[in-house]
Short mmCIF file of C-alpha atoms in Angstrom, two decimals:
data_model
loop_
_atom_site.label_atom_id
_atom_site.label_comp_id
_atom_site.label_asym_id
_atom_site.label_seq_id
_atom_site.Cartn_x
_atom_site.Cartn_y
_atom_site.Cartn_z
CA MET A 1 -7.20 -11.70 60.20
CA THR A 2 -7.75 -9.37 63.17
CA LEU A 3 -9.13 -5.87 62.69
CA PRO A 4 -5.84 -3.98 63.33
CA ARG A 5 -4.02 -6.16 60.79
CA LYS A 6 -6.77 -5.52 58.27
CA ARG A 7 -6.43 -1.75 58.73
CA ARG A 8 -2.67 -2.03 58.24
CA PHE A 9 -3.28 -4.06 55.09
CA ILE A 10 -5.68 -1.43 53.70
CA HIS A 11 -3.13 1.30 54.46
CA HIS A 12 -0.39 -0.59 52.60
CA LEU A 13 -2.77 -1.36 49.73
CA SER A 14 -3.72 2.31 49.39
CA THR A 15 -0.06 3.34 49.30
CA LEU A 16 0.65 0.70 46.66
CA THR A 17 -2.27 1.92 44.56
CA VAL A 18 -0.96 5.48 44.58
CA VAL A 19 2.49 4.27 43.51
CA VAL A 20 1.03 2.20 40.69
CA LEU A 21 -1.03 5.16 39.45
CA LEU A 22 2.02 7.43 39.49
CA LEU A 23 4.09 4.87 37.61
CA GLY A 24 1.25 4.53 35.10
CA LEU A 25 1.21 8.28 34.46
CA ILE A 26 5.00 8.34 34.04
CA GLY A 27 4.85 5.35 31.68
CA THR A 28 2.10 6.95 29.64
CA ASN A 29 4.06 10.17 29.23
CA THR A 30 7.18 8.22 28.29
CA TRP A 31 5.25 6.20 25.69
CA GLN A 32 3.73 9.36 24.21
CA ALA A 33 7.14 11.02 24.00
CA ARG A 34 8.69 8.02 22.26
CA ALA A 35 5.71 7.66 19.93
CA ALA A 36 6.09 11.29 18.92
CA GLU A 37 9.69 10.54 17.94
CA ASP A 38 8.89 7.30 16.15
CA PRO A 39 5.20 6.43 15.73
CA ILE A 40 6.06 2.87 14.73
CA ALA A 41 8.35 2.01 17.62
CA GLU A 42 5.73 1.59 20.34
CA LEU A 43 2.84 0.19 18.33
CA PRO A 44 1.53 -3.26 19.23
CA TYR A 45 1.74 -5.76 16.46
CA PHE A 46 0.72 -9.28 15.54
CA THR A 47 3.07 -11.85 14.12
CA PRO A 48 1.29 -14.14 11.64
CA THR A 49 2.21 -17.77 12.18
CA PRO A 50 1.32 -20.79 10.03
CA THR A 51 -1.33 -23.19 11.26
CA GLU A 52 -1.23 -26.91 10.65
CA SER A 53 -3.12 -26.37 7.39
CA GLY A 54 -0.47 -23.94 6.16
CA ASP A 55 -2.70 -20.90 6.53
CA ILE A 56 -1.90 -17.89 8.66
CA ALA A 57 -3.14 -17.40 12.19
CA ALA A 58 -2.54 -14.05 13.87
CA THR A 59 -0.76 -14.49 17.21
CA PRO A 60 -0.66 -11.38 19.38
CA THR A 61 2.80 -10.54 20.66
CA ALA A 62 1.87 -7.28 22.34
CA VAL A 63 -1.38 -5.82 23.56
CA LEU A 64 -2.44 -2.24 24.14
CA THR A 65 -5.95 -1.41 25.25
CA ASP A 66 -7.27 1.40 23.04
CA THR A 67 -10.81 2.67 23.24
CA THR A 68 -10.32 5.17 20.41
CA THR A 69 -12.96 4.80 17.70
CA SER A 70 -12.31 5.10 13.99
CA ASP A 71 -14.02 8.50 13.89
CA ASP A 72 -11.43 10.18 16.13
CA MET A 73 -8.34 8.20 15.16
CA SER A 74 -7.31 10.61 12.41
CA ALA A 75 -7.15 13.54 14.81
CA GLN A 76 -4.31 11.78 16.66
CA ALA A 77 -2.02 11.29 13.64
CA THR A 78 1.60 12.23 14.27
CA CYS A 79 3.86 11.90 11.25
CA SER A 80 7.50 11.07 11.78
CA ALA A 81 9.86 14.03 11.66
CA ASN A 82 12.32 12.13 9.46
CA ASN A 83 9.57 11.30 6.92
CA ASN A 84 10.04 7.55 7.32
CA HIS A 85 6.31 7.22 6.62
CA LEU A 86 6.96 8.29 3.00
CA VAL A 87 8.19 6.15 0.09
CA PRO A 88 12.00 5.99 -0.24
CA TRP A 89 13.41 6.55 -3.73
CA VAL A 90 16.45 8.12 -5.43
CA GLY A 91 17.89 9.45 -2.20
CA GLY A 92 14.75 10.97 -0.70
CA ARG A 93 11.31 10.16 0.71
CA TRP A 94 8.24 11.09 -1.27
CA PHE A 95 4.46 11.30 -1.39
CA LEU A 96 3.34 9.51 -4.57
CA SER A 97 0.71 11.65 -6.29
CA GLY A 98 -1.11 10.62 -9.44
CA ALA A 99 -3.62 8.23 -10.96
CA ASN A 100 -4.39 4.66 -11.95
CA VAL A 101 -4.20 3.69 -15.63
CA PRO A 102 -6.13 0.42 -15.96
CA TRP A 103 -6.04 0.98 -19.71
CA LEU A 104 -5.16 4.03 -21.73
CA ASN A 105 -6.79 3.58 -25.13
CA GLY A 106 -9.75 1.32 -24.42
CA GLY A 107 -7.93 -2.02 -24.40
CA TYR A 108 -8.00 -3.82 -21.06
CA GLY A 109 -4.82 -5.89 -20.98
CA ALA A 110 -3.75 -4.51 -24.38
CA ASP A 111 -1.80 -1.35 -23.55
CA PHE A 112 1.51 -3.21 -23.86
CA ALA A 113 0.38 -6.68 -24.89
CA THR A 114 -1.58 -7.91 -27.89
CA VAL A 115 -4.93 -9.67 -27.46
CA GLU A 116 -4.52 -12.09 -30.32
CA GLU A 117 -8.19 -12.83 -30.97
CA TRP A 118 -8.73 -9.25 -32.15
CA ASN A 119 -5.11 -8.25 -32.85
CA GLN A 120 -5.74 -5.57 -30.23
CA HIS A 121 -2.63 -3.63 -29.20
CA THR A 122 -3.52 -0.12 -28.07
CA TYR A 123 -0.19 1.41 -27.02
CA THR A 124 0.92 4.58 -28.81
CA SER A 125 3.72 6.99 -27.95
CA ALA A 126 1.47 9.96 -28.70
CA SER A 127 -1.27 9.03 -26.22
CA THR A 128 1.28 8.11 -23.56
CA GLU A 129 3.09 11.40 -23.97
CA GLN A 130 -0.17 13.31 -23.79
CA MET A 131 -1.12 11.54 -20.55
CA PHE A 132 2.26 12.25 -18.96
CA ARG A 133 2.10 15.89 -20.05
CA THR A 134 -1.39 16.26 -18.54
CA LEU A 135 -0.26 14.72 -15.27
CA ARG A 136 2.91 16.77 -15.11
CA ASP A 137 1.00 20.00 -15.79
CA SER A 138 -0.85 19.28 -12.54
CA GLY A 139 2.34 18.51 -10.64
CA ALA A 140 1.65 14.77 -10.39
CA ASN A 141 4.69 12.54 -10.02
CA SER A 142 3.48 8.98 -10.66
CA VAL A 143 1.01 6.54 -12.17
CA ARG A 144 -0.03 2.99 -11.38
CA TRP A 145 -0.23 1.39 -14.82
CA TRP A 146 -1.86 -2.02 -15.28
CA VAL A 147 0.04 -4.64 -17.30
CA PHE A 148 -1.09 -8.30 -17.44
CA ASN A 149 -4.45 -7.89 -15.71
CA ASP A 150 -6.40 -11.13 -16.33
CA GLY A 151 -3.79 -12.53 -18.75
CA ARG A 152 -5.75 -12.08 -21.95
CA GLY A 153 -2.87 -10.39 -23.79
CA ALA A 154 0.30 -11.20 -21.86
CA PRO A 155 2.30 -13.08 -20.97
CA GLU A 156 2.29 -15.77 -23.64
CA PHE A 157 1.18 -19.27 -22.65
CA ASP A 158 1.64 -22.69 -24.18
CA SER A 159 -1.08 -24.38 -26.19
CA ASN A 160 -3.17 -25.18 -23.14
CA SER A 161 -5.11 -22.20 -21.81
CA GLY A 162 -3.78 -21.27 -18.40
CA GLY A 163 -0.64 -23.36 -19.00
CA ARG A 164 3.08 -22.63 -18.69
CA VAL A 165 4.40 -19.17 -19.53
CA THR A 166 6.67 -18.92 -22.58
CA GLY A 167 7.45 -15.17 -22.89
CA PHE A 168 5.95 -12.13 -24.62
CA ASP A 169 4.73 -11.12 -28.04
CA ALA A 170 7.03 -8.98 -30.17
CA ARG A 171 5.41 -5.65 -29.24
CA PHE A 172 5.18 -6.02 -25.48
CA LEU A 173 8.66 -5.10 -24.18
CA PRO A 174 9.36 -2.36 -26.78
CA SER A 175 6.07 -0.68 -25.83
CA MET A 176 6.87 -0.84 -22.13
CA ALA A 177 10.37 0.51 -22.72
CA ASP A 178 8.98 3.39 -24.78
CA ALA A 179 6.60 4.33 -21.97
CA ILE A 180 9.54 4.39 -19.54
CA ARG A 181 11.55 6.61 -21.88
CA LEU A 182 8.65 9.07 -22.05
CA ALA A 183 8.16 8.92 -18.29
CA GLU A 184 11.76 10.02 -17.87
CA ARG A 185 11.16 12.97 -20.19
CA TYR A 186 8.23 14.19 -18.06
CA ASN A 187 9.66 13.17 -14.66
CA ILE A 188 6.83 10.70 -14.06
CA TYR A 189 7.54 7.62 -11.94
CA LEU A 190 5.86 4.36 -12.89
CA THR A 191 4.45 1.58 -10.78
CA PHE A 192 3.64 -1.33 -13.06
CA MET A 193 0.72 -3.34 -11.69
CA LEU A 194 1.22 -6.88 -12.96
CA TRP A 195 -1.81 -9.07 -12.23
CA ASP A 196 -5.42 -8.38 -11.28
CA PHE A 197 -7.44 -10.81 -9.18
CA HIS A 198 -9.47 -11.32 -12.37
CA MET A 199 -6.71 -13.76 -13.36
CA LEU A 200 -8.67 -16.17 -11.13
CA LYS A 201 -12.00 -15.73 -12.89
CA PRO A 202 -13.24 -18.69 -14.93
CA ASP A 203 -11.26 -19.34 -18.08
CA GLY A 204 -12.36 -17.16 -20.99
CA THR A 205 -13.08 -18.16 -24.57
CA PRO A 206 -11.89 -16.65 -27.87
CA SER A 207 -15.36 -15.25 -28.53
CA SER A 208 -15.78 -13.66 -25.09
CA SER A 209 -12.89 -12.00 -23.32
CA GLY A 210 -10.09 -13.94 -25.02
CA GLU A 211 -8.79 -17.47 -24.73
CA HIS A 212 -6.27 -16.60 -22.05
CA SER A 213 -8.38 -14.28 -19.88
CA GLY A 214 -8.79 -15.76 -16.44
CA GLY A 215 -8.22 -19.36 -15.45
CA HIS A 216 -4.64 -18.77 -14.28
CA HIS A 217 -4.85 -20.52 -10.93
CA ALA A 218 -1.79 -22.56 -11.87
CA ILE A 219 0.49 -19.52 -11.72
CA ILE A 220 -0.44 -19.21 -8.06
CA GLN A 221 -0.94 -22.84 -7.10
CA ASP A 222 1.53 -24.82 -9.23
CA THR A 223 5.27 -24.52 -8.59
CA ALA A 224 6.40 -25.27 -12.16
CA THR A 225 3.91 -22.87 -13.75
CA ARG A 226 4.78 -20.11 -11.28
CA GLN A 227 8.47 -20.66 -12.01
CA SER A 228 7.82 -20.46 -15.75
CA PHE A 229 6.28 -17.04 -15.23
CA ILE A 230 9.25 -15.87 -13.17
CA ASN A 231 11.94 -17.29 -15.47
CA ASN A 232 10.35 -16.68 -18.88
CA ALA A 233 8.50 -13.41 -18.33
CA LEU A 234 9.33 -11.52 -15.14
CA ILE A 235 13.15 -11.72 -15.20
CA PRO A 236 13.52 -11.11 -18.96
CA MET A 237 11.24 -8.08 -18.56
CA LEU A 238 13.45 -6.68 -15.80
CA ARG A 239 16.57 -7.21 -17.93
CA TYR A 240 15.24 -5.66 -21.11
CA PRO A 241 17.27 -2.56 -22.15
CA VAL A 242 15.48 0.77 -22.46
CA PRO A 243 16.65 2.17 -25.82
CA GLY A 244 18.45 5.48 -25.74
CA THR A 245 19.42 5.07 -22.07
CA SER A 246 22.00 3.19 -20.04
CA PHE A 247 19.26 1.41 -18.12
CA THR A 248 17.22 -1.76 -18.24
CA ILE A 249 13.56 -1.85 -17.26
CA GLY A 250 14.63 -3.35 -13.93
CA ASN A 251 17.03 -0.57 -12.95
CA HIS A 252 15.56 2.49 -14.63
CA PRO A 253 14.99 5.18 -11.97
CA ASN A 254 11.60 6.15 -13.45
CA VAL A 255 10.23 2.70 -12.64
CA ILE A 256 9.76 3.16 -8.93
CA SER A 257 7.94 -0.06 -8.09
CA TRP A 258 6.13 -3.25 -9.09
CA ASP A 259 2.65 -4.05 -7.80
CA ILE A 260 2.41 -7.83 -7.90
CA ILE A 261 -1.36 -8.21 -7.86
CA ASN A 262 -4.37 -5.94 -7.55
CA GLU A 263 -6.81 -6.65 -4.70
CA PRO A 264 -5.77 -10.28 -4.21
CA GLU A 265 -8.18 -10.66 -1.30
CA TRP A 266 -11.12 -10.94 -3.71
CA GLY A 267 -9.56 -14.18 -4.91
CA ILE A 268 -8.65 -15.58 -1.48
CA ARG A 269 -10.88 -18.14 0.20
CA GLU A 270 -10.37 -16.81 3.75
CA SER A 271 -11.62 -13.33 2.83
CA GLY A 272 -14.97 -14.63 1.62
CA ALA A 273 -13.95 -13.75 -1.97
CA ASN A 274 -16.79 -12.69 -4.28
CA ASN A 275 -19.00 -14.09 -6.99
CA GLU A 276 -16.53 -13.15 -9.74
CA VAL A 277 -14.12 -15.80 -8.45
CA PRO A 278 -16.08 -19.00 -7.80
CA ASN A 279 -12.88 -20.99 -7.19
CA PRO A 280 -10.62 -18.87 -4.94
CA VAL A 281 -7.16 -19.89 -3.76
CA SER A 282 -6.06 -20.17 -0.16
CA LEU A 283 -4.37 -17.36 1.73
CA ALA A 284 -1.17 -19.39 2.05
CA GLU A 285 -1.11 -20.04 -1.71
CA MET A 286 -1.50 -16.35 -2.50
CA GLN A 287 1.15 -15.39 0.04
CA ARG A 288 3.58 -17.87 -1.52
CA PHE A 289 2.91 -16.40 -4.98
CA VAL A 290 3.44 -12.84 -3.74
CA SER A 291 6.57 -13.81 -1.82
CA GLU A 292 8.26 -15.69 -4.66
CA VAL A 293 7.51 -13.00 -7.24
CA ALA A 294 8.66 -10.31 -4.81
CA GLY A 295 11.84 -12.26 -4.12
CA ALA A 296 12.58 -12.55 -7.84
CA ILE A 297 12.15 -8.79 -8.27
CA GLN A 298 14.33 -8.08 -5.24
CA ARG A 299 17.13 -10.25 -6.63
CA ASN A 300 16.97 -8.93 -10.19
CA SER A 301 16.10 -5.26 -9.73
CA ASN A 302 16.80 -2.28 -7.51
CA GLN A 303 13.16 -1.15 -7.58
CA LEU A 304 10.47 -1.35 -4.91
CA VAL A 305 7.75 -3.97 -4.49
CA THR A 306 4.17 -3.63 -3.25
CA VAL A 307 0.75 -5.30 -3.37
CA GLY A 308 -2.51 -3.45 -4.03
CA SER A 309 -4.51 -4.69 -1.06
CA ALA A 310 -8.26 -4.28 -1.49
CA SER A 311 -8.60 -2.71 1.94
CA MET A 312 -6.89 -1.87 5.20
CA LYS A 313 -8.99 -4.72 6.57
CA TRP A 314 -6.42 -7.24 5.34
CA ASN A 315 -3.29 -5.12 5.73
CA SER A 316 -3.56 -3.88 9.32
CA ASP A 317 -3.36 -5.42 12.78
CA ARG A 318 -5.01 -2.51 14.56
CA ALA A 319 -7.73 -0.95 12.41
CA PRO A 320 -11.11 -1.58 14.06
CA GLY A 321 -12.40 -4.98 12.94
CA ALA A 322 -9.40 -5.73 10.72
CA ALA A 323 -8.42 -9.32 9.90
CA GLY A 324 -4.69 -8.68 10.34
CA ASN A 325 -1.74 -7.86 8.12
CA TRP A 326 -1.68 -10.59 5.49
CA TRP A 327 1.28 -8.96 3.68
CA SER A 328 3.71 -8.43 6.54
CA ASP A 329 7.31 -9.62 6.40
CA ALA A 330 6.47 -12.40 8.83
CA ALA A 331 3.63 -13.61 6.61
CA LEU A 332 5.70 -13.60 3.39
CA THR A 333 9.31 -14.43 4.19
CA ARG A 334 8.50 -17.96 5.36
CA PHE A 335 8.23 -18.74 1.63
CA ASP A 336 11.20 -16.71 0.34
CA PRO A 337 13.57 -14.89 2.73
CA GLU A 338 13.83 -11.97 0.28
CA GLY A 339 10.18 -12.02 -0.72
CA LYS A 340 8.97 -8.99 1.18
CA LEU A 341 7.27 -5.70 0.30
CA ASP A 342 8.99 -2.32 0.43
CA TYR A 343 5.79 -0.40 1.08
CA TYR A 344 2.17 -1.32 1.61
CA GLN A 345 -0.70 -0.20 -0.56
CA ILE A 346 -4.34 -0.06 0.48
CA HIS A 347 -7.47 0.96 -1.43
CA TYR A 348 -10.35 3.08 -0.24
CA TYR A 349 -14.03 3.12 -1.25
CA SER A 350 -17.09 4.14 0.71
CA TRP A 351 -18.00 0.63 1.93
CA MET A 352 -14.94 0.88 4.20
CA ASN A 353 -16.26 3.87 6.19
CA GLY A 354 -17.48 1.54 8.93
CA ASP A 355 -19.84 2.11 11.84
CA GLY A 356 -17.61 4.56 13.73
CA SER A 357 -17.04 2.13 16.56
CA THR A 358 -16.50 -1.59 16.02
CA TRP A 359 -15.15 -1.61 12.46
CA GLY A 360 -13.79 0.79 9.87
CA TYR A 361 -11.06 0.57 7.26
CA SER A 362 -10.96 4.09 5.88
CA PRO A 363 -7.56 5.84 5.78
CA LEU A 364 -9.51 9.06 6.15
CA ASN A 365 -10.49 7.98 9.67
CA VAL A 366 -7.68 5.61 10.70
CA SER A 367 -4.21 7.14 10.52
CA TRP A 368 -1.03 5.34 9.50
CA SER A 369 0.22 5.08 13.08
CA GLN A 370 -3.15 4.14 14.54
CA ALA A 371 -3.42 1.28 12.03
CA GLY A 372 -0.08 -0.03 13.28
CA PHE A 373 1.69 -0.02 9.93
CA ASP A 374 5.41 -0.81 9.95
CA LYS A 375 6.10 0.43 6.40
CA PRO A 376 5.02 3.42 4.30
CA VAL A 377 1.47 3.05 2.95
CA VAL A 378 0.22 4.44 -0.36
CA VAL A 379 -3.55 4.75 -0.87
CA GLY A 380 -3.43 3.11 -4.27
CA GLU A 381 -7.07 3.60 -5.27
CA PHE A 382 -9.84 5.97 -4.23
CA PRO A 383 -12.64 7.67 -6.19
CA ALA A 384 -11.32 10.53 -8.31
CA ASN A 385 -14.58 12.36 -7.60
CA ALA A 386 -14.36 11.62 -3.84
CA SER A 387 -17.75 9.90 -3.99
CA GLY A 388 -18.86 8.36 -0.71
CA SER A 389 -16.04 9.94 1.30
CA GLY A 390 -18.18 12.64 2.92
CA MET A 391 -15.68 15.36 1.99
CA SER A 392 -14.37 17.28 -0.98
CA LEU A 393 -11.41 15.97 -2.94
CA PRO A 394 -9.08 18.73 -1.67
CA ASP A 395 -10.02 17.81 1.90
CA LEU A 396 -9.56 14.11 1.11
CA LEU A 397 -6.01 14.65 -0.18
CA ASN A 398 -5.10 16.81 2.79
CA ARG A 399 -6.54 14.24 5.19
CA LEU A 400 -4.45 11.45 3.66
CA ARG A 401 -1.33 13.60 4.01
CA ASP A 402 -2.19 14.59 7.58
CA ASN A 403 -2.88 10.96 8.45
CA CYS A 404 0.69 10.19 7.37
CA TYR A 405 -0.02 8.15 4.27
CA ALA A 406 2.63 8.01 1.58
CA GLY A 407 0.66 8.65 -1.55
CA ALA A 408 -2.65 8.90 -3.38
CA TRP A 409 -3.44 7.40 -6.80
CA SER A 410 -6.94 8.27 -7.92
CA TRP A 411 -9.21 5.81 -9.72
CA ALA A 412 -8.91 6.36 -12.61
CA PHE A 413 -7.12 8.54 -15.14
CA ASN A 414 -9.57 7.99 -17.97
CA GLY A 415 -12.85 7.50 -16.10
CA VAL A 416 -13.72 3.84 -16.61
CA ASP A 417 -16.68 3.76 -14.20
CA GLY A 418 -18.67 6.04 -11.88
CA ASN A 419 -15.72 6.96 -9.69
CA GLY A 420 -14.56 9.84 -11.88
CA SER A 421 -11.51 10.65 -13.98
CA TRP A 422 -8.45 12.88 -13.95
CA ALA A 423 -10.65 15.68 -15.26
CA ASP A 424 -12.61 15.51 -11.99
CA SER A 425 -9.48 15.57 -9.84
CA GLN A 426 -6.99 17.64 -11.81
CA SER A 427 -7.61 20.95 -10.07
CA ALA A 428 -7.51 19.46 -6.56
CA PHE A 429 -4.31 17.56 -7.33
CA ALA A 430 -2.68 20.64 -8.87
CA ASN A 431 -3.32 22.69 -5.74
CA PHE A 432 -2.25 19.86 -3.44
CA ASN A 433 0.94 19.16 -5.38
CA ARG A 434 1.85 22.83 -5.45
CA ALA A 435 1.33 23.20 -1.70
CA ASN A 436 3.32 20.03 -0.96
CA SER A 437 6.08 20.31 -3.56
CA ALA A 438 8.78 19.45 -1.02
CA ILE A 439 7.48 15.88 -0.77
CA VAL A 440 5.87 15.55 -4.23
CA ASN A 441 8.45 16.97 -6.64
CA ILE A 442 10.84 14.00 -6.86
CA VAL A 443 14.46 15.07 -7.30
CA ARG A 444 17.08 12.45 -8.06
CA SER A 445 20.30 12.08 -6.15
CA GLY A 446 22.81 9.32 -5.50
CA SER A 447 24.86 7.07 -7.72
CA GLN A 448 24.09 5.95 -11.25
CA PRO A 449 23.00 2.38 -12.02
CA PRO A 450 25.24 0.03 -13.97
CA PRO A 451 24.95 -0.14 -17.76
CA PRO A 452 22.66 -2.74 -19.36
CA PRO A 453 24.03 -5.85 -21.08
CA PRO A 454 26.15 -5.10 -24.16
CA PRO A 455 24.14 -4.42 -27.36
CA GLY A 456 23.11 -7.62 -29.04
CA SER A 457 23.64 -9.77 -25.98
CA THR A 458 20.91 -12.05 -24.77
CA ALA A 459 20.49 -12.39 -21.05
CA THR A 460 19.77 -15.92 -19.93
CA PRO A 461 16.97 -15.94 -17.35
CA ARG A 462 18.16 -17.06 -13.95
CA PRO A 463 15.87 -19.32 -11.97
CA THR A 464 14.77 -17.91 -8.65
CA PRO A 465 16.78 -19.56 -5.86
CA PRO A 466 14.61 -21.60 -3.51
CA PRO A 467 14.06 -20.23 0.00
CA GLY A 468 17.15 -20.67 2.10
CA SER A 469 19.59 -20.76 -0.80
CA THR A 470 22.24 -18.16 -1.58
CA ALA A 471 20.74 -15.55 -3.87
CA THR A 472 22.58 -13.66 -6.57
CA PRO A 473 23.46 -10.18 -5.23
CA ARG A 474 21.02 -7.46 -6.23
CA PRO A 475 22.07 -4.38 -8.16
CA THR A 476 23.24 -1.65 -5.81
CA THR A 477 22.68 1.38 -7.99
CA GLN A 478 20.54 3.12 -5.44
CA PRO A 479 20.49 2.42 -1.72
CA ARG A 480 17.42 0.52 -0.60
CA PRO A 481 16.07 1.23 2.86
CA ALA A 482 16.81 -1.28 6.02
CA GLY A 483 -14.34 -9.10 -17.33
CA GLN A 484 -13.58 -6.65 -20.10
CA PHE A 485 -14.20 -3.82 -17.70
CA ARG A 486 -13.19 -3.70 -14.10
CA VAL A 487 -15.93 -2.51 -11.79
CA HIS A 488 -15.54 -1.81 -8.10
CA LEU A 489 -18.32 -3.68 -6.36
CA PRO A 490 -20.05 -1.87 -3.48
CA LEU A 491 -19.39 -4.80 -1.19
CA VAL A 492 -19.70 -4.39 2.55
CA ARG A 493 -17.33 -6.90 4.13
CA ARG A 494 -16.81 -6.68 7.85
#
């Protein structure tokens, strides 16, 4: 190339560079404007795809270079003007404010069930009413109440420990229905948390934690056992009438959602698990379990479905150092087309604070939009005393709201470990709920659900249709949008 031609080339190259820079500025402004209107619309995402082994591999389908660190992510939060980052229910969108109830009267797995070895059944109407009154006095609107936990009290199994599910004891469903009736009286909305990852601990004994505590791998790994749980426990529970109302458990408006399993990642092989679960299941097996249970709820209820993920690490494609969204629609619906979640749920403890640069899973530092979430996200556990957060509880609640999260359930109502109790958080919640009543004070609207089965009738459980089959239409009562003691381990998993 001669010198004059080279000069002409440089001139043309310089002009092209200027044009590219101008187009880049215009594109950036356009992206920012659209993101302000809909923070989800322009976020990059990853679509999980199955590998040959059946596990999930995250395949990037869009890439956006972002040098923002976790420390300054929260300052960029922009909540959607139409509140689509909040949980949809009874005709509105809401911030779920309240507490976890792992057990109310000292009986892990015995609030509704009966632990047969000790005839332990701890549910009482009086203690439930007192809890709801205490929560309502502080303006709270919801609780996350644990149900089966490790399986020591419910559901009922056959003669082989960890075997097929046969149903419930005589006190289980009446106790649950009574709690729902009281929740309606106090305008409290219930999320029933079904299983804890402790279901995968080694099988218990009658003299330790109960014959049926732990050892329930078959519910997750075996098709027939999983189907026995769905057909003989889950669906009959959803269809059980709530006395004194026109509702069943599965269409009562004060049951807002079902949490399929608490912190499943601690029982999943690909997460590294922990020493409480020496024999974890695979990610694909857990995803199938979640999907099929979610699908059964979707087909037999008009209520929402979620999973209590142990951390944003396993529920986000964009948080620094995250492993990807293991609970996305793409990850779950390959097992059951209807087996998807209605909102995500992540937990927060101090080990998630990160290094401020390469990894961090704290919702206090990483906002809803920055994490790339495509559904509302409730922070389903965090210390009631704000320990390890580096801020006061009032500031913590405000930060979660400002970071566009859809709720905050403190751990725990009755103070089961060093993370505090409702007594530690009551004042902060009362002030927060009062200041944010427009999104916390749930007001019902919309049509009424259909009546329950006629008195005396016995509903025959319907098997869950296999993926790809035609499912029975769901109720359309409300429009749906398009170890004896549990201890949180201070694990640092990066």
